Amino acid sequence: MTSKILVLNGPNLNLLGTREPEVYGKETLADIEAASAACAEGLGMTVEFRQTNTEGELVDWVQQAKADNDLLIVNAGAYTHTSVALLDALLSCDIPVIEVHLSNIHQREDFRHHSYVSKAAQGMICGFGGYGYEMALHAASRILNKQD
Ligand code: DQA
């Protein structure tokens, strides 16, 4: 059966392309979504992208994820570093979680070095720009195929 991957993006990621391009690159979220869809198709998976600027909406989506998805890829933006509510939702989501960041958060300000999401994630990919989402899809394929 085709695996379904839900990709959740947090605040300000709708601004990709124009937001600090020296940090986040020139690709838009739509560009990353298109590349991820092609990558997922090659791996025999489907991908659904969502973005929100609202913490509660992110928590709602994580709570609902397991009903219709096999694995969650999360770039929670700044909520990565602040949201215990998101961590609690991820700890209860019952499907594997992969954390992604475009930038290398460990090379940046100290407050970005800590991730609540990491406590619930199987692994984290950061520093590869939009390509990190494709890397996460390859990791997802490995994780899900091992479960079969
Ligand atoms: C980010 C890193 C976060 O620290 C930042 O708040 C973001 C984007 C990234 O993808 O590099 O919004 O998650």
CSV table of N, CA, C and O and ligand atoms in Angstrom, one decimal, residues 11 13 19 24 75 77-78 81 101-103 105 108 112, ligand 1:
chain,number,residue,atom,x,y,z
A,11,PRO,N,5.5,28.6,11.6
A,11,PRO,CA,5.4,30.0,11.4
A,11,PRO,C,6.5,30.6,10.5
A,11,PRO,O,7.6,30.2,10.6
A,13,LEU,N,7.2,30.1,7.5
A,13,LEU,CA,7.8,29.3,6.4
A,13,LEU,C,7.0,29.6,5.1
A,13,LEU,O,7.4,29.3,4.0
A,19,ARG,N,12.1,35.5,2.6
A,19,ARG,CA,12.6,35.7,4.0
A,19,ARG,C,14.0,35.3,4.2
A,19,ARG,O,14.4,34.2,3.9
A,24,TYR,N,17.9,31.1,4.5
A,24,TYR,CA,16.9,30.0,4.1
A,24,TYR,C,16.9,29.6,2.7
A,24,TYR,O,16.1,28.7,2.3
A,75,ASN,N,8.7,20.7,10.2
A,75,ASN,CA,9.6,21.8,10.4
A,75,ASN,C,8.7,22.8,11.2
A,75,ASN,O,7.9,23.5,10.6
A,77,GLY,N,9.5,25.6,12.6
A,77,GLY,CA,9.9,27.0,12.7
A,77,GLY,C,10.3,27.3,14.1
A,77,GLY,O,10.9,26.5,14.8
A,78,ALA,N,10.0,28.5,14.5
A,78,ALA,CA,10.3,29.0,15.8
A,78,ALA,C,9.7,28.2,17.0
A,78,ALA,O,10.2,28.1,18.1
A,81,HIS,N,11.6,25.7,19.2
A,81,HIS,CA,12.5,26.1,20.3
A,81,HIS,C,11.6,26.5,21.5
A,81,HIS,O,12.2,26.8,22.6
A,101,HIS,N,15.0,21.1,9.4
A,101,HIS,CA,15.2,22.5,9.4
A,101,HIS,C,16.0,22.9,8.1
A,101,HIS,O,16.9,22.1,7.8
A,102,LEU,N,15.7,24.0,7.5
A,102,LEU,CA,16.4,24.4,6.3
A,102,LEU,C,17.9,24.8,6.7
A,102,LEU,O,18.8,24.4,6.1
A,103,SER,N,17.9,25.6,7.8
A,103,SER,CA,19.2,26.1,8.3
A,103,SER,C,19.8,25.1,9.3
A,103,SER,O,19.1,24.3,9.8
A,105,ILE,N,20.6,24.8,12.6
A,105,ILE,CA,20.2,25.5,13.8
A,105,ILE,C,21.4,25.5,14.8
A,105,ILE,O,21.4,26.4,15.7
A,108,ARG,N,23.7,28.6,14.6
A,108,ARG,CA,23.1,29.9,14.7
A,108,ARG,C,23.0,30.3,16.2
A,108,ARG,O,23.7,29.9,17.0
A,112,ARG,N,18.4,28.8,19.4
A,112,ARG,CA,18.0,27.9,18.3
A,112,ARG,C,18.6,26.5,18.5
A,112,ARG,O,18.3,25.6,17.8
B,1,DQA,C1,13.9,26.9,10.9
B,1,DQA,C2,14.9,27.3,12.0
B,1,DQA,C3,14.2,28.0,13.2
B,1,DQA,O1,15.1,28.4,14.2
B,1,DQA,C4,13.5,29.3,12.6
B,1,DQA,O2,12.7,29.9,13.7
B,1,DQA,C5,12.6,29.0,11.4
B,1,DQA,C6,13.1,28.1,10.4
B,1,DQA,C7,14.6,26.3,9.7
B,1,DQA,O3,14.0,25.7,8.9
B,1,DQA,O4,15.8,26.5,9.5
B,1,DQA,O5,11.5,29.6,11.3
B,1,DQA,O6,13.0,25.9,11.4
